[in-house]
CSV table of C-alpha atoms in Angstrom, one decimal:
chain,number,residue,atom,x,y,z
A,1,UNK,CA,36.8,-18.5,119.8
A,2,UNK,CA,34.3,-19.0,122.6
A,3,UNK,CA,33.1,-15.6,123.8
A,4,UNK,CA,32.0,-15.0,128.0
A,5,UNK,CA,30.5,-11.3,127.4
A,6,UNK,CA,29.5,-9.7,130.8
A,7,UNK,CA,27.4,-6.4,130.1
A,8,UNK,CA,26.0,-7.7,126.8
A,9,UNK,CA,22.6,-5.5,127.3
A,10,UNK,CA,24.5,-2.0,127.2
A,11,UNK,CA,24.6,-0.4,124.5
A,12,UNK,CA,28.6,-1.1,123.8
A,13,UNK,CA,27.9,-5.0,124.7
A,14,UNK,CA,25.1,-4.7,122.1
A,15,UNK,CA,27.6,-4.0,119.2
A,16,UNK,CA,30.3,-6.6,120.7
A,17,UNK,CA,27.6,-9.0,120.2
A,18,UNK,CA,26.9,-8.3,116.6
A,19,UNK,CA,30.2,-8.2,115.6
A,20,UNK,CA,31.5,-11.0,117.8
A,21,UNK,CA,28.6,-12.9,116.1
A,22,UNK,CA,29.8,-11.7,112.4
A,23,UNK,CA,33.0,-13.3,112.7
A,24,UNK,CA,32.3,-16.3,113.8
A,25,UNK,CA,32.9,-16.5,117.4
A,26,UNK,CA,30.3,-18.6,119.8
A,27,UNK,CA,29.4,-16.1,122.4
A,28,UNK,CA,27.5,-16.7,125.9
A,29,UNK,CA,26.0,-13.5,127.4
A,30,UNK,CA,25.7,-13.3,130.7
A,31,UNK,CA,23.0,-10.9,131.6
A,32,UNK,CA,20.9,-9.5,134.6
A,33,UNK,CA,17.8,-9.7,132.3
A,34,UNK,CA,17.3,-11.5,129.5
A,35,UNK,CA,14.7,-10.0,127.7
A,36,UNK,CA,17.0,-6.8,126.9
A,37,UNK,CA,18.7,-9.5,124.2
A,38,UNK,CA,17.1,-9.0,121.2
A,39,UNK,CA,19.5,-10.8,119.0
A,40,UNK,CA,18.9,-14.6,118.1
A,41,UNK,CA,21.7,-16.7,116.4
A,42,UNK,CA,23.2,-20.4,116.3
A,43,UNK,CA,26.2,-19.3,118.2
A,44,UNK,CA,24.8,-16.9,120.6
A,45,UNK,CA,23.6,-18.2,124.1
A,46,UNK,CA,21.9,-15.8,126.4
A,47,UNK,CA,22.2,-16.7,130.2
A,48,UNK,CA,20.6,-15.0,133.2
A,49,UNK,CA,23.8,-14.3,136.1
A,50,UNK,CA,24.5,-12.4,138.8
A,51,UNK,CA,28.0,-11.9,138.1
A,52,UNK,CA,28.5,-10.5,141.5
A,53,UNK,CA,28.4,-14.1,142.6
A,54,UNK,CA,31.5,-16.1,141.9
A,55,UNK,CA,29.8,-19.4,142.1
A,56,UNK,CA,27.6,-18.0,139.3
A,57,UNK,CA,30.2,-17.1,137.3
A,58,UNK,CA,32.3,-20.1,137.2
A,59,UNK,CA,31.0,-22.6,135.6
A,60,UNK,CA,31.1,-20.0,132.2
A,61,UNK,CA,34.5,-19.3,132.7
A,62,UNK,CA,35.2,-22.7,132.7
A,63,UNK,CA,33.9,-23.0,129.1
A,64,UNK,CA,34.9,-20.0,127.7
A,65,UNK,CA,38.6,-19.2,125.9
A,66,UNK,CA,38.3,-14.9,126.8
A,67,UNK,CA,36.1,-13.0,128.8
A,68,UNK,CA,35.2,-9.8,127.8
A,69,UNK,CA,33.5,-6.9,130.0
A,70,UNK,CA,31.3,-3.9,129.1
A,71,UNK,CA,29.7,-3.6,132.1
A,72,UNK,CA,29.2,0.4,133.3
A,73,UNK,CA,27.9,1.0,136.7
A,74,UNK,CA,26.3,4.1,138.3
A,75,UNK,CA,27.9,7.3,139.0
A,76,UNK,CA,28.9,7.1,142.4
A,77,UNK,CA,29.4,10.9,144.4
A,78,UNK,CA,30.1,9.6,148.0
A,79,UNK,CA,33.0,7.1,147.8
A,80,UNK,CA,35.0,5.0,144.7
A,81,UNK,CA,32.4,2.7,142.8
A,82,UNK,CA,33.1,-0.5,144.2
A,83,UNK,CA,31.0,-2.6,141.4
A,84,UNK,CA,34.2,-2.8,139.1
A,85,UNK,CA,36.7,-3.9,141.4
A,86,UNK,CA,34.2,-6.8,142.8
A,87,UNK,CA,33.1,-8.0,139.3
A,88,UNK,CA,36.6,-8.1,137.7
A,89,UNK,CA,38.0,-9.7,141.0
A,90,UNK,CA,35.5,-12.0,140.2
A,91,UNK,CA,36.5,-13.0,136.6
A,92,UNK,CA,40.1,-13.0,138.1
A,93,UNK,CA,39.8,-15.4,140.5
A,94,UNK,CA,37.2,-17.6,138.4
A,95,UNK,CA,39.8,-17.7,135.3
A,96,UNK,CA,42.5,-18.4,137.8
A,97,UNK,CA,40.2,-21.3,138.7
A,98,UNK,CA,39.7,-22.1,135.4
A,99,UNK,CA,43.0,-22.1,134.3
A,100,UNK,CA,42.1,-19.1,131.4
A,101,UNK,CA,44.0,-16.1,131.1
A,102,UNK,CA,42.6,-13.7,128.3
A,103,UNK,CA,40.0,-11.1,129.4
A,104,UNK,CA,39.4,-7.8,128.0
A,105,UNK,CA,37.8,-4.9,130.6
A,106,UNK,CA,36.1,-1.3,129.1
A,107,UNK,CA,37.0,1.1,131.2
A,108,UNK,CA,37.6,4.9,130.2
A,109,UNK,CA,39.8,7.6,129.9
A,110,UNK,CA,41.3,9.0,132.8
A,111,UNK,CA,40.8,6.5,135.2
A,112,UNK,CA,44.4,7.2,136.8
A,113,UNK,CA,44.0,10.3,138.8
A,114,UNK,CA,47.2,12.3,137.7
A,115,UNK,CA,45.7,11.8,134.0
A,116,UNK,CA,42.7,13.6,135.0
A,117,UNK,CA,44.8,16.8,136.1
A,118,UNK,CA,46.0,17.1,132.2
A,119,UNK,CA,43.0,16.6,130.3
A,120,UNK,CA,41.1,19.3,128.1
A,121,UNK,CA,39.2,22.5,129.2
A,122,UNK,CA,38.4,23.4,132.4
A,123,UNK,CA,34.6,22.4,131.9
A,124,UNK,CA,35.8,18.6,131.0
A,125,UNK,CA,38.0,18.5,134.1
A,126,UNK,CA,35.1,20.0,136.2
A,127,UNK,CA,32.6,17.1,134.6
A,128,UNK,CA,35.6,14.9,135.2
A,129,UNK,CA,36.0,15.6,138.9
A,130,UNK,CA,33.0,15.9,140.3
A,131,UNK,CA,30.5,13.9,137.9
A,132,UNK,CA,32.9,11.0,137.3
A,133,UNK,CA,35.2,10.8,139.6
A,134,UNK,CA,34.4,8.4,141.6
A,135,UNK,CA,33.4,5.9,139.0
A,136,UNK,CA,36.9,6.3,137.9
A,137,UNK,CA,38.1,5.6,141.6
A,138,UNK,CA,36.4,2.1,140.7
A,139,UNK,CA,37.8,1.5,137.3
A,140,UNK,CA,41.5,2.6,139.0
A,141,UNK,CA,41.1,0.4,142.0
A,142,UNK,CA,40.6,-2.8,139.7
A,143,UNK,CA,43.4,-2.3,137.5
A,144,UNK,CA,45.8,-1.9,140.6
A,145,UNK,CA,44.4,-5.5,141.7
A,146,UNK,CA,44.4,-6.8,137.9
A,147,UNK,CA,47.9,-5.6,137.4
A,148,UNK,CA,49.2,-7.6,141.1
A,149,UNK,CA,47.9,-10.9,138.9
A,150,UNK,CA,50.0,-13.9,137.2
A,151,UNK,CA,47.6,-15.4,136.0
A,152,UNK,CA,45.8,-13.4,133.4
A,153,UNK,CA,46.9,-12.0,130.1
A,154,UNK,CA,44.2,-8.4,130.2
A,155,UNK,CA,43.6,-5.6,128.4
A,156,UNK,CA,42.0,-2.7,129.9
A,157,UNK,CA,40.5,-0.9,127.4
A,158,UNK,CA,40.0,3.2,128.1
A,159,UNK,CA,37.8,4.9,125.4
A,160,UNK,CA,37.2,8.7,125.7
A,161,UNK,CA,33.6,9.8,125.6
A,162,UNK,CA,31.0,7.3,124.2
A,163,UNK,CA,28.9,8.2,121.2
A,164,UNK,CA,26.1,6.3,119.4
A,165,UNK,CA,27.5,6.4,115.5
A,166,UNK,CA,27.6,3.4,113.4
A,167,UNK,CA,30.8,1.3,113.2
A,168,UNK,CA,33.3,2.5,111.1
A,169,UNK,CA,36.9,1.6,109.5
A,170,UNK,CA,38.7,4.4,111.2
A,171,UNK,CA,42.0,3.7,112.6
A,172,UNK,CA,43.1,3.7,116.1
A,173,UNK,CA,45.7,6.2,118.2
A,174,UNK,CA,46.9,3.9,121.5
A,175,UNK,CA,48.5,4.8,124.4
A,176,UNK,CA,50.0,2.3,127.1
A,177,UNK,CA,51.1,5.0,129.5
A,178,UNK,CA,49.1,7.7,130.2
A,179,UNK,CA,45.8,7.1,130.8
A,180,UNK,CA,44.3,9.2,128.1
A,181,UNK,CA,45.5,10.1,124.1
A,182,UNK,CA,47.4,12.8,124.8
A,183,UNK,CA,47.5,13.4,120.9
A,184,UNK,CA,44.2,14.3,120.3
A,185,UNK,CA,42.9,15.2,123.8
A,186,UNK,CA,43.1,19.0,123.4
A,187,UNK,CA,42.0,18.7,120.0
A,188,UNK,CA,39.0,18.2,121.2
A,189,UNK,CA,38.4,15.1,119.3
A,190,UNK,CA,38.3,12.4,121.9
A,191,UNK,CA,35.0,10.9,121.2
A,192,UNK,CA,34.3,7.4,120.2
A,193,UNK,CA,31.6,5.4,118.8
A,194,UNK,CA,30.5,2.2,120.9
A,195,UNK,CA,30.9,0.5,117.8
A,196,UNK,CA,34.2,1.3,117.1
A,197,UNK,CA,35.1,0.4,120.8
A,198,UNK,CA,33.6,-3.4,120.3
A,199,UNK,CA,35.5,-3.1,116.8
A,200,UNK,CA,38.8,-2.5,118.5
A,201,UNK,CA,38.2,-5.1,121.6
A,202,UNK,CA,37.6,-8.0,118.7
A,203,UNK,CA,40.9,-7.0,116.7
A,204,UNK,CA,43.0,-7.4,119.7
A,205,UNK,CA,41.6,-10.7,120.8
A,206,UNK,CA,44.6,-12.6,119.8
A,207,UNK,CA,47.1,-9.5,119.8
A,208,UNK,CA,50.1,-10.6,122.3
A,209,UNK,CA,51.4,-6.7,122.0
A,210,UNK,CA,48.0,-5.5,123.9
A,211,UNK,CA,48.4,-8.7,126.7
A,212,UNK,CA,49.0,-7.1,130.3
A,213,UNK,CA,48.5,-3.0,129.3
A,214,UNK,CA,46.3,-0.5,129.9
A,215,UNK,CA,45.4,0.6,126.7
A,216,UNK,CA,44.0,4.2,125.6
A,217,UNK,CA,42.4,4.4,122.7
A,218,UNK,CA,41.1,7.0,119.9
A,219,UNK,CA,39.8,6.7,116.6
A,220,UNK,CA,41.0,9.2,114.1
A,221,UNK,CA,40.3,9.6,110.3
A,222,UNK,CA,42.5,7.3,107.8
């Protein structure tokens, strides 16, 4: 499959690569810098883009069979982070273009704000509220605008806190309705590995049962 990844430099986009890579996909990054790609191989093209720019954009779309986004922004304390809802529009209307409909955007846990009321300890509602809380705004505000589409079969993907561990064959908990995995949320074990998320974005490439959700996710031990 021909990969668009936006975000590729983080440190999740860093492990989608790899992995996309391992299996066979052709992937074009689209990064801000270059340089910050490391990675060489046959099927991997690196291109400098300011995905803020739709007529930047395009022309990748138009070669591409999925987009995929990692992209994090900066906390934001003031208002909603706006970044999320401006890029995604942006991969919207350029698939819509296009004529593509598969795309896959990270976002997190919690992003819906009644979610946020339910989850853990009082300090992870605190951090939740007024460290975060606006960068969920953003991440919220897109998925209202990506759910309003026709044209695109998405997957927003919401991993709890993000960890550095290798990859892993640990199976997933998923939950389409609630913003967060209300299983294992006051269990306290609600952290995932980046790898693990670029793991579970690949496996549900091609899954019809993930098209059009907002999708939860937790790893737990097999």
């Amino acid at each position: 499959m021909r990969l668009l990844v936006l975000g590729a430099s983080g440190q999740t986009g860093q492990h989608l690569l790899s992995q996309a890579l391992e299996k066979d996909h052709h992937v074009t990054a689209l990064v801000r810098t270059p340089s910050k790609i490391t990675q060489t191989h046959e099927n991997l093209k690196v291109v400098q883009c300011d995905v803020f720019d739709r007529s930047q954009l395009q022309p990748h779309v138009n070669d591409c069979d999925a987009v995929i986004s990692t992209l994090g922004f900066s906390v934001q304390f003031r208002e909603p982070c706006p970044h999320f809802l401006t890029v995604e529009g942006n991969v919207s209307e350029c698939m819509r273009e296009a004529g593509k409909r598969r795309c896959i955007f990270m976002h997190s846990w919690y992003t819906d704000p009644a979610s946020r009321e339910k989850c853990g300890s009082f300090m992870v509602r605190m951090f939740v509220k007024y460290f975060i809380g606006q960068v969920l705004e953003g991440m919220r505000q897109s998925e209202i605008e990506i759910e309003k589409s026709d044209h695109l079969d998405y997957t927003f993907v919401l991993p709890g806190g993000l960890t550095n561990g290798p990859v892993t064959e640990k199976s997933f908990i998923t939950n389409d309705t609630d913003f967060y995995v209300s299983q294992v949320d006051r269990s306290g074990a609600t952290r995932t590995d980046r790898a693990d998320v670029a793991r579970y974005i690949l496996s549900i490439l091609e899954d019809e049962d993930s098209f059009r959700k907002i999708r939860a996710i937790c790893p737990v031990e097999n």
